């Protein structure tokens, strides 16, 4: 069983929850803010605590996401490197949008928008 943190934009919560249910159904522990953040918690606190125990970070991409070139060229590769050093595997997934990047943080993006079943099967295979 893997501990999986699903990161997403608020606009993509329905898709993130759907993915979370699919991942949970095969026995993985899913951390999703909507399911766990309580009154008095902060999102950064939740993220830090969750990443301290996560095996995987499923990073949801959206058309509504940040598109500054430095995010893709500098920040996300640095994030992927930091996560890797901590033993966390980043799996970028496309949750919504029409022009997704081919790669995020040096990893190919798994597209959940064009073929949900195939995309989820790929995510589950990556999780082991």
Tab-separated table of N, CA and C in Angstrom:
chain	number	residue	atom	x	y	z
A	1	UNK	N	0.843	-1.180	0.000
A	1	UNK	CA	0.000	0.000	0.000
A	1	UNK	C	0.884	1.237	0.000
A	2	UNK	N	0.560	2.175	-0.865
A	2	UNK	CA	1.293	3.444	-0.941
A	2	UNK	C	0.466	4.549	-0.294
A	3	UNK	N	1.167	5.567	0.226
A	3	UNK	CA	0.526	6.779	0.719
A	3	UNK	C	0.615	7.812	-0.387
A	4	UNK	N	-0.534	8.237	-0.891
A	4	UNK	CA	-0.615	9.074	-2.083
A	4	UNK	C	-1.257	10.417	-1.738
A	5	UNK	N	-0.525	11.496	-1.990
A	5	UNK	CA	-1.045	12.852	-1.799
A	5	UNK	C	-1.453	13.378	-3.164
A	6	UNK	N	-2.711	13.771	-3.316
A	6	UNK	CA	-3.203	14.324	-4.575
A	6	UNK	C	-3.313	15.837	-4.411
A	7	UNK	N	-2.499	16.565	-5.166
A	7	UNK	CA	-2.498	18.023	-5.156
A	7	UNK	C	-3.276	18.511	-6.377
A	8	UNK	N	-4.122	19.527	-6.177
A	8	UNK	CA	-4.996	19.984	-7.264
A	8	UNK	C	-5.422	21.420	-7.014
A	9	UNK	N	-5.953	22.056	-8.042
A	9	UNK	CA	-6.571	23.380	-7.889
A	9	UNK	C	-8.011	23.166	-7.434
A	10	UNK	N	-8.540	24.145	-6.729
A	10	UNK	CA	-9.908	24.041	-6.210
A	10	UNK	C	-10.915	23.748	-7.319
A	11	UNK	N	-10.704	24.315	-8.495
A	11	UNK	CA	-11.637	24.114	-9.606
A	11	UNK	C	-11.681	22.660	-10.073
A	12	UNK	N	-10.657	21.885	-9.741
A	12	UNK	CA	-10.568	20.491	-10.186
A	12	UNK	C	-10.913	19.492	-9.088
A	13	UNK	N	-11.580	19.935	-8.021
A	13	UNK	CA	-11.836	19.052	-6.884
A	13	UNK	C	-12.635	17.813	-7.272
A	14	UNK	N	-13.621	17.941	-8.138
A	14	UNK	CA	-14.440	16.776	-8.503
A	14	UNK	C	-13.582	15.706	-9.177
A	15	UNK	N	-12.712	16.120	-10.081
A	15	UNK	CA	-11.839	15.171	-10.766
A	15	UNK	C	-10.817	14.590	-9.800
A	16	UNK	N	-10.270	15.423	-8.918
A	16	UNK	CA	-9.300	14.944	-7.929
A	16	UNK	C	-9.948	13.921	-6.993
A	17	UNK	N	-11.182	14.185	-6.571
A	17	UNK	CA	-11.882	13.233	-5.702
A	17	UNK	C	-12.173	11.929	-6.444
A	18	UNK	N	-12.540	12.026	-7.709
A	18	UNK	CA	-12.796	10.823	-8.505
A	18	UNK	C	-11.530	9.983	-8.606
A	19	UNK	N	-10.405	10.638	-8.855
A	19	UNK	CA	-9.124	9.930	-8.910
A	19	UNK	C	-8.798	9.338	-7.539
A	20	UNK	N	-9.026	10.107	-6.488
A	20	UNK	CA	-8.764	9.618	-5.139
A	20	UNK	C	-9.559	8.363	-4.810
A	21	UNK	N	-10.815	8.329	-5.209
A	21	UNK	CA	-11.640	7.137	-4.965
A	21	UNK	C	-11.100	5.933	-5.736
A	22	UNK	N	-10.651	6.150	-6.977
A	22	UNK	CA	-10.105	5.053	-7.780
A	22	UNK	C	-8.815	4.514	-7.165
A	23	UNK	N	-7.966	5.405	-6.690
A	23	UNK	CA	-6.696	4.996	-6.073
A	23	UNK	C	-6.969	4.278	-4.753
A	24	UNK	N	-7.894	4.799	-3.969
A	24	UNK	CA	-8.244	4.196	-2.685
A	24	UNK	C	-8.885	2.822	-2.864
A	25	UNK	N	-9.647	2.645	-3.938
A	25	UNK	CA	-10.360	1.387	-4.177
A	25	UNK	C	-9.424	0.200	-4.361
A	26	UNK	N	-8.174	0.451	-4.768
A	26	UNK	CA	-7.220	-0.648	-4.937
A	26	UNK	C	-6.296	-0.781	-3.731
A	27	UNK	N	-6.610	-0.071	-2.648
A	27	UNK	CA	-5.895	-0.282	-1.403
A	27	UNK	C	-4.865	0.744	-0.989
A	28	UNK	N	-4.702	1.806	-1.771
A	28	UNK	CA	-3.739	2.840	-1.396
A	28	UNK	C	-4.405	3.849	-0.456
A	29	UNK	N	-3.606	4.437	0.437
A	29	UNK	CA	-4.097	5.496	1.320
A	29	UNK	C	-3.997	6.814	0.569
A	30	UNK	N	-5.105	7.520	0.449
A	30	UNK	CA	-5.152	8.765	-0.315
A	30	UNK	C	-5.294	9.945	0.634
A	31	UNK	N	-4.446	10.943	0.429
A	31	UNK	CA	-4.531	12.202	1.164
A	31	UNK	C	-5.026	13.261	0.187
A	32	UNK	N	-6.169	13.852	0.506
A	32	UNK	CA	-6.780	14.872	-0.337
A	32	UNK	C	-7.319	15.950	0.594
A	33	UNK	N	-6.983	17.197	0.318
A	33	UNK	CA	-7.350	18.271	1.244
A	33	UNK	C	-8.831	18.286	1.591
A	34	UNK	N	-9.688	18.101	0.617
A	34	UNK	CA	-11.135	18.153	0.847
A	34	UNK	C	-11.561	17.115	1.879
A	35	UNK	N	-10.843	16.008	1.939
A	35	UNK	CA	-11.194	14.933	2.852
A	35	UNK	C	-10.582	15.110	4.242
A	36	UNK	N	-9.518	15.916	4.348
A	36	UNK	CA	-8.772	15.927	5.603
A	36	UNK	C	-8.596	17.285	6.274
A	37	UNK	N	-8.589	18.386	5.537
A	37	UNK	CA	-8.366	19.692	6.154
A	37	UNK	C	-9.598	20.062	6.979
A	38	UNK	N	-9.355	20.428	8.229
A	38	UNK	CA	-10.428	20.767	9.162
A	38	UNK	C	-10.350	22.240	9.549
A	39	UNK	N	-11.381	22.741	10.181
A	39	UNK	CA	-11.393	24.122	10.656
A	39	UNK	C	-10.185	24.326	11.563
A	40	UNK	N	-9.455	25.390	11.308
A	40	UNK	CA	-8.253	25.693	12.074
A	40	UNK	C	-6.980	25.222	11.402
A	41	UNK	N	-7.103	24.257	10.482
A	41	UNK	CA	-5.936	23.807	9.722
A	41	UNK	C	-5.624	24.825	8.639
A	42	UNK	N	-4.404	24.830	8.184
A	42	UNK	CA	-4.043	25.629	7.019
A	42	UNK	C	-3.610	24.673	5.921
A	43	UNK	N	-3.802	25.070	4.683
A	43	UNK	CA	-3.411	24.211	3.567
A	43	UNK	C	-1.905	23.957	3.581
A	44	UNK	N	-1.042	24.980	3.789
A	44	UNK	CA	0.392	24.677	3.857
A	44	UNK	C	0.739	23.680	4.972
A	45	UNK	N	0.080	23.788	6.119
A	45	UNK	CA	0.322	22.846	7.211
A	45	UNK	C	-0.075	21.431	6.775
A	46	UNK	N	-1.243	21.308	6.151
A	46	UNK	CA	-1.701	20.012	5.656
A	46	UNK	C	-0.708	19.443	4.651
A	47	UNK	N	-0.260	20.286	3.716
A	47	UNK	CA	0.672	19.815	2.691
A	47	UNK	C	1.981	19.343	3.317
A	48	UNK	N	2.540	20.113	4.232
A	48	UNK	CA	3.803	19.731	4.865
A	48	UNK	C	3.668	18.430	5.646
A	49	UNK	N	2.600	18.304	6.417
A	49	UNK	CA	2.394	17.085	7.199
A	49	UNK	C	2.173	15.877	6.298
A	50	UNK	N	1.419	16.068	5.233
A	50	UNK	CA	1.129	14.966	4.323
A	50	UNK	C	2.371	14.539	3.557
A	51	UNK	N	3.143	15.500	3.074
A	51	UNK	CA	4.357	15.154	2.332
A	51	UNK	C	5.397	14.487	3.222
A	52	UNK	N	5.311	14.680	4.525
A	52	UNK	CA	6.257	14.032	5.436
A	52	UNK	C	6.079	12.515	5.441
A	53	UNK	N	4.890	12.031	5.059
A	53	UNK	CA	4.637	10.586	5.075
A	53	UNK	C	4.298	10.017	3.699
A	54	UNK	N	4.197	10.868	2.686
A	54	UNK	CA	3.758	10.407	1.361
A	54	UNK	C	4.838	9.611	0.642
A	55	UNK	N	4.375	8.637	-0.133
A	55	UNK	CA	5.251	7.912	-1.055
A	55	UNK	C	5.185	8.541	-2.442
A	56	UNK	N	4.011	9.094	-2.778
A	56	UNK	CA	3.774	9.686	-4.093
A	56	UNK	C	3.070	11.027	-3.942
A	57	UNK	N	3.431	11.959	-4.811
A	57	UNK	CA	2.691	13.207	-4.970
A	57	UNK	C	2.093	13.177	-6.366
A	58	UNK	N	0.774	13.076	-6.449
A	58	UNK	CA	0.086	13.185	-7.732
A	58	UNK	C	-0.201	14.669	-7.907
A	59	UNK	N	0.518	15.290	-8.839
A	59	UNK	CA	0.441	16.732	-9.050
A	59	UNK	C	-0.528	17.020	-10.186
A	60	UNK	N	-1.706	17.530	-9.839
A	60	UNK	CA	-2.734	17.795	-10.835
A	60	UNK	C	-2.478	19.082	-11.595
A	61	UNK	N	-2.469	19.002	-12.913
A	61	UNK	CA	-2.312	20.179	-13.769
A	61	UNK	C	-3.675	20.576	-14.304
A	62	UNK	N	-3.848	21.871	-14.491
A	62	UNK	CA	-5.112	22.420	-14.961
A	62	UNK	C	-4.830	23.586	-15.891
A	63	UNK	N	-5.749	23.857	-16.791
A	63	UNK	CA	-5.648	25.056	-17.614
A	63	UNK	C	-5.576	26.288	-16.728
A	64	UNK	N	-6.191	26.205	-15.558
A	64	UNK	CA	-6.204	27.326	-14.630
A	64	UNK	C	-4.894	27.458	-13.864
A	65	UNK	N	-3.957	26.562	-14.109
A	65	UNK	CA	-2.690	26.580	-13.384
A	65	UNK	C	-1.800	27.736	-13.780
A	66	UNK	N	-0.678	27.816	-13.096
A	66	UNK	CA	0.297	28.873	-13.355
A	66	UNK	C	1.068	28.518	-14.620
A	67	UNK	N	1.144	29.461	-15.545
A	67	UNK	CA	1.790	29.176	-16.823
A	67	UNK	C	3.074	29.957	-17.050
A	68	UNK	N	3.613	30.596	-16.028
A	68	UNK	CA	4.866	31.326	-16.200
A	68	UNK	C	5.951	30.339	-16.615
A	69	UNK	N	6.761	30.690	-17.616
A	69	UNK	CA	7.788	29.761	-18.092
A	69	UNK	C	8.729	29.276	-16.988
A	70	UNK	N	9.057	30.136	-16.012
A	70	UNK	CA	9.994	29.712	-14.978
A	70	UNK	C	9.421	28.609	-14.103
A	71	UNK	N	8.092	28.524	-14.004
A	71	UNK	CA	7.488	27.452	-13.206
A	71	UNK	C	7.873	26.105	-13.804
A	72	UNK	N	7.662	25.956	-15.108
A	72	UNK	CA	7.969	24.689	-15.767
A	72	UNK	C	9.465	24.445	-15.886
A	73	UNK	N	10.232	25.509	-16.123
A	73	UNK	CA	11.663	25.346	-16.380
A	73	UNK	C	12.507	25.263	-15.120
A	74	UNK	N	12.085	25.925	-14.034
A	74	UNK	CA	12.921	25.985	-12.842
A	74	UNK	C	12.261	25.388	-11.607
A	75	UNK	N	11.061	25.852	-11.277
A	75	UNK	CA	10.441	25.441	-10.022
A	75	UNK	C	10.076	23.958	-10.001
A	76	UNK	N	9.357	23.481	-11.019
A	76	UNK	CA	8.900	22.095	-10.996
A	76	UNK	C	10.047	21.087	-11.047
A	77	UNK	N	11.100	21.307	-11.853
A	77	UNK	CA	12.243	20.392	-11.762
A	77	UNK	C	12.902	20.417	-10.379
A	78	UNK	N	12.978	21.605	-9.760
A	78	UNK	CA	13.544	21.689	-8.409
A	78	UNK	C	12.656	20.942	-7.417
A	79	UNK	N	11.340	21.092	-7.559
A	79	UNK	CA	10.407	20.373	-6.698
A	79	UNK	C	10.575	18.865	-6.874
A	80	UNK	N	10.652	18.416	-8.120
A	80	UNK	CA	10.822	16.986	-8.384
A	80	UNK	C	12.111	16.473	-7.757
A	81	UNK	N	13.183	17.254	-7.853
A	81	UNK	CA	14.455	16.859	-7.244
A	81	UNK	C	14.360	16.782	-5.734
A	82	UNK	N	13.706	17.766	-5.121
A	82	UNK	CA	13.533	17.773	-3.666
A	82	UNK	C	12.695	16.580	-3.216
A	83	UNK	N	11.618	16.319	-3.918
A	83	UNK	CA	10.769	15.180	-3.563
A	83	UNK	C	11.536	13.875	-3.699
A	84	UNK	N	12.289	13.744	-4.783
A	84	UNK	CA	13.072	12.536	-5.016
A	84	UNK	C	14.088	12.312	-3.901
A	85	UNK	N	14.734	13.388	-3.464
A	85	UNK	CA	15.712	13.280	-2.376
A	85	UNK	C	15.045	12.806	-1.089
A	86	UNK	N	13.762	13.081	-0.948
A	86	UNK	CA	13.015	12.659	0.246
A	86	UNK	C	12.309	11.322	0.031
A	87	UNK	N	12.528	10.704	-1.137
A	87	UNK	CA	11.931	9.405	-1.416
A	87	UNK	C	10.498	9.461	-1.897
A	88	UNK	N	10.050	10.637	-2.339
A	88	UNK	CA	8.679	10.816	-2.824
A	88	UNK	C	8.711	10.887	-4.349
A	89	UNK	N	7.869	10.112	-4.991
A	89	UNK	CA	7.802	10.103	-6.451
A	89	UNK	C	6.680	11.033	-6.898
A	90	UNK	N	6.998	11.965	-7.807
A	90	UNK	CA	5.997	12.883	-8.338
A	90	UNK	C	5.399	12.308	-9.617
A	91	UNK	N	4.071	12.251	-9.665
A	91	UNK	CA	3.348	11.810	-10.857
A	91	UNK	C	2.473	12.958	-11.341
A	92	UNK	N	2.904	13.692	-12.371
A	92	UNK	CA	2.052	14.764	-12.886
A	92	UNK	C	0.898	14.192	-13.713
A	93	UNK	N	-0.299	14.689	-13.441
A	93	UNK	CA	-1.480	14.263	-14.189
A	93	UNK	C	-2.217	15.494	-14.694
A	94	UNK	N	-2.872	15.352	-15.827
A	94	UNK	CA	-3.681	16.425	-16.396
A	94	UNK	C	-5.114	16.200	-15.927
A	95	UNK	N	-5.620	17.125	-15.110
A	95	UNK	CA	-6.980	17.016	-14.585
A	95	UNK	C	-7.990	17.767	-15.436
A	96	UNK	N	-7.557	18.845	-16.088
A	96	UNK	CA	-8.453	19.613	-16.952
A	96	UNK	C	-7.605	20.451	-17.890
A	97	UNK	N	-8.233	20.909	-18.944
A	97	UNK	CA	-7.530	21.788	-19.867
A	97	UNK	C	-7.381	21.194	-21.242
A	98	UNK	N	-6.961	22.051	-22.159
A	98	UNK	CA	-6.856	21.630	-23.548
A	98	UNK	C	-5.437	21.659	-24.085
A	99	UNK	N	-4.529	22.352	-23.416
A	99	UNK	CA	-3.153	22.426	-23.898
A	99	UNK	C	-2.181	22.059	-22.780
A	100	UNK	N	-2.181	20.793	-22.382
A	100	UNK	CA	-1.309	20.400	-21.287
A	100	UNK	C	0.147	20.311	-21.734
A	101	UNK	N	1.067	20.514	-20.812
A	101	UNK	CA	2.473	20.321	-21.146
A	101	UNK	C	2.754	18.827	-21.308
A	102	UNK	N	3.749	18.501	-22.100
A	102	UNK	CA	4.114	17.096	-22.280
A	102	UNK	C	4.781	16.551	-21.024
A	103	UNK	N	5.532	17.417	-20.329
A	103	UNK	CA	6.266	16.995	-19.138
A	103	UNK	C	6.143	18.069	-18.058
A	104	UNK	N	6.162	17.629	-16.815
A	104	UNK	CA	6.227	18.537	-15.676
A	104	UNK	C	7.321	18.009	-14.759
A	105	UNK	N	8.256	18.872	-14.418
A	105	UNK	CA	9.331	18.454	-13.527
A	105	UNK	C	10.148	17.310	-14.078
A	106	UNK	N	10.257	17.247	-15.412
A	106	UNK	CA	11.045	16.196	-16.037
A	106	UNK	C	10.311	14.881	-16.226
A	107	UNK	N	9.072	14.803	-15.778
A	107	UNK	CA	8.299	13.561	-15.912
A	107	UNK	C	7.169	13.753	-16.915
A	108	UNK	N	6.847	12.711	-17.682
A	108	UNK	CA	5.716	12.830	-18.603
A	108	UNK	C	4.406	12.983	-17.835
A	109	UNK	N	3.499	13.777	-18.402
A	109	UNK	CA	2.185	13.987	-17.789
A	109	UNK	C	1.240	12.870	-18.206
A	110	UNK	N	0.493	12.358	-17.249
A	110	UNK	CA	-0.510	11.341	-17.529
A	110	UNK	C	-1.836	12.058	-17.765
A	111	UNK	N	-2.391	11.903	-18.944
A	111	UNK	CA	-3.595	12.638	-19.333
A	111	UNK	C	-4.853	11.902	-18.878
A	112	UNK	N	-5.609	12.535	-17.995
A	112	UNK	CA	-6.875	11.966	-17.540
A	112	UNK	C	-8.068	12.589	-18.252
A	113	UNK	N	-7.807	13.517	-19.178
A	113	UNK	CA	-8.905	14.237	-19.826
A	113	UNK	C	-9.416	13.557	-21.088
A	114	UNK	N	-8.573	12.818	-21.784
A	114	UNK	CA	-9.003	12.238	-23.057
A	114	UNK	C	-9.479	10.799	-22.924
A	115	UNK	N	-8.887	10.039	-22.000
A	115	UNK	CA	-9.290	8.648	-21.786
A	115	UNK	C	-9.114	8.340	-20.304
A	116	UNK	N	-10.165	8.593	-19.537
A	116	UNK	CA	-10.109	8.452	-18.081
A	116	UNK	C	-9.619	7.067	-17.659
A	117	UNK	N	-10.234	6.019	-18.190
A	117	UNK	CA	-9.898	4.661	-17.757
A	117	UNK	C	-8.434	4.327	-18.022
A	118	UNK	N	-7.952	4.665	-19.204
A	118	UNK	CA	-6.550	4.389	-19.524
A	118	UNK	C	-5.621	5.219	-18.652
A	119	UNK	N	-5.964	6.490	-18.436
A	119	UNK	CA	-5.141	7.351	-17.595
A	119	UNK	C	-5.066	6.852	-16.166
A	120	UNK	N	-6.206	6.470	-15.604
A	120	UNK	CA	-6.226	5.959	-14.230
A	120	UNK	C	-5.460	4.642	-14.142
A	121	UNK	N	-5.610	3.779	-15.145
A	121	UNK	CA	-4.859	2.519	-15.148
A	121	UNK	C	-3.357	2.787	-15.132
A	122	UNK	N	-2.921	3.804	-15.855
A	122	UNK	CA	-1.500	4.163	-15.866
A	122	UNK	C	-1.068	4.686	-14.503
A	123	UNK	N	-1.888	5.526	-13.888
A	123	UNK	CA	-1.576	6.024	-12.539
A	123	UNK	C	-1.443	4.849	-11.575
A	124	UNK	N	-2.397	3.932	-11.603
A	124	UNK	CA	-2.368	2.788	-10.694
A	124	UNK	C	-1.148	1.907	-10.930
A	125	UNK	N	-0.760	1.746	-12.178
A	125	UNK	CA	0.443	0.969	-12.496
A	125	UNK	C	1.680	1.647	-11.908
A	126	UNK	N	1.745	2.975	-12.020
A	126	UNK	CA	2.877	3.733	-11.469
A	126	UNK	C	2.936	3.608	-9.944
A	127	UNK	N	1.776	3.544	-9.304
A	127	UNK	CA	1.729	3.444	-7.845
A	127	UNK	C	2.112	2.057	-7.349
A	128	UNK	N	2.033	1.074	-8.253
A	128	UNK	CA	2.440	-0.285	-7.894
A	128	UNK	C	1.385	-1.127	-7.289
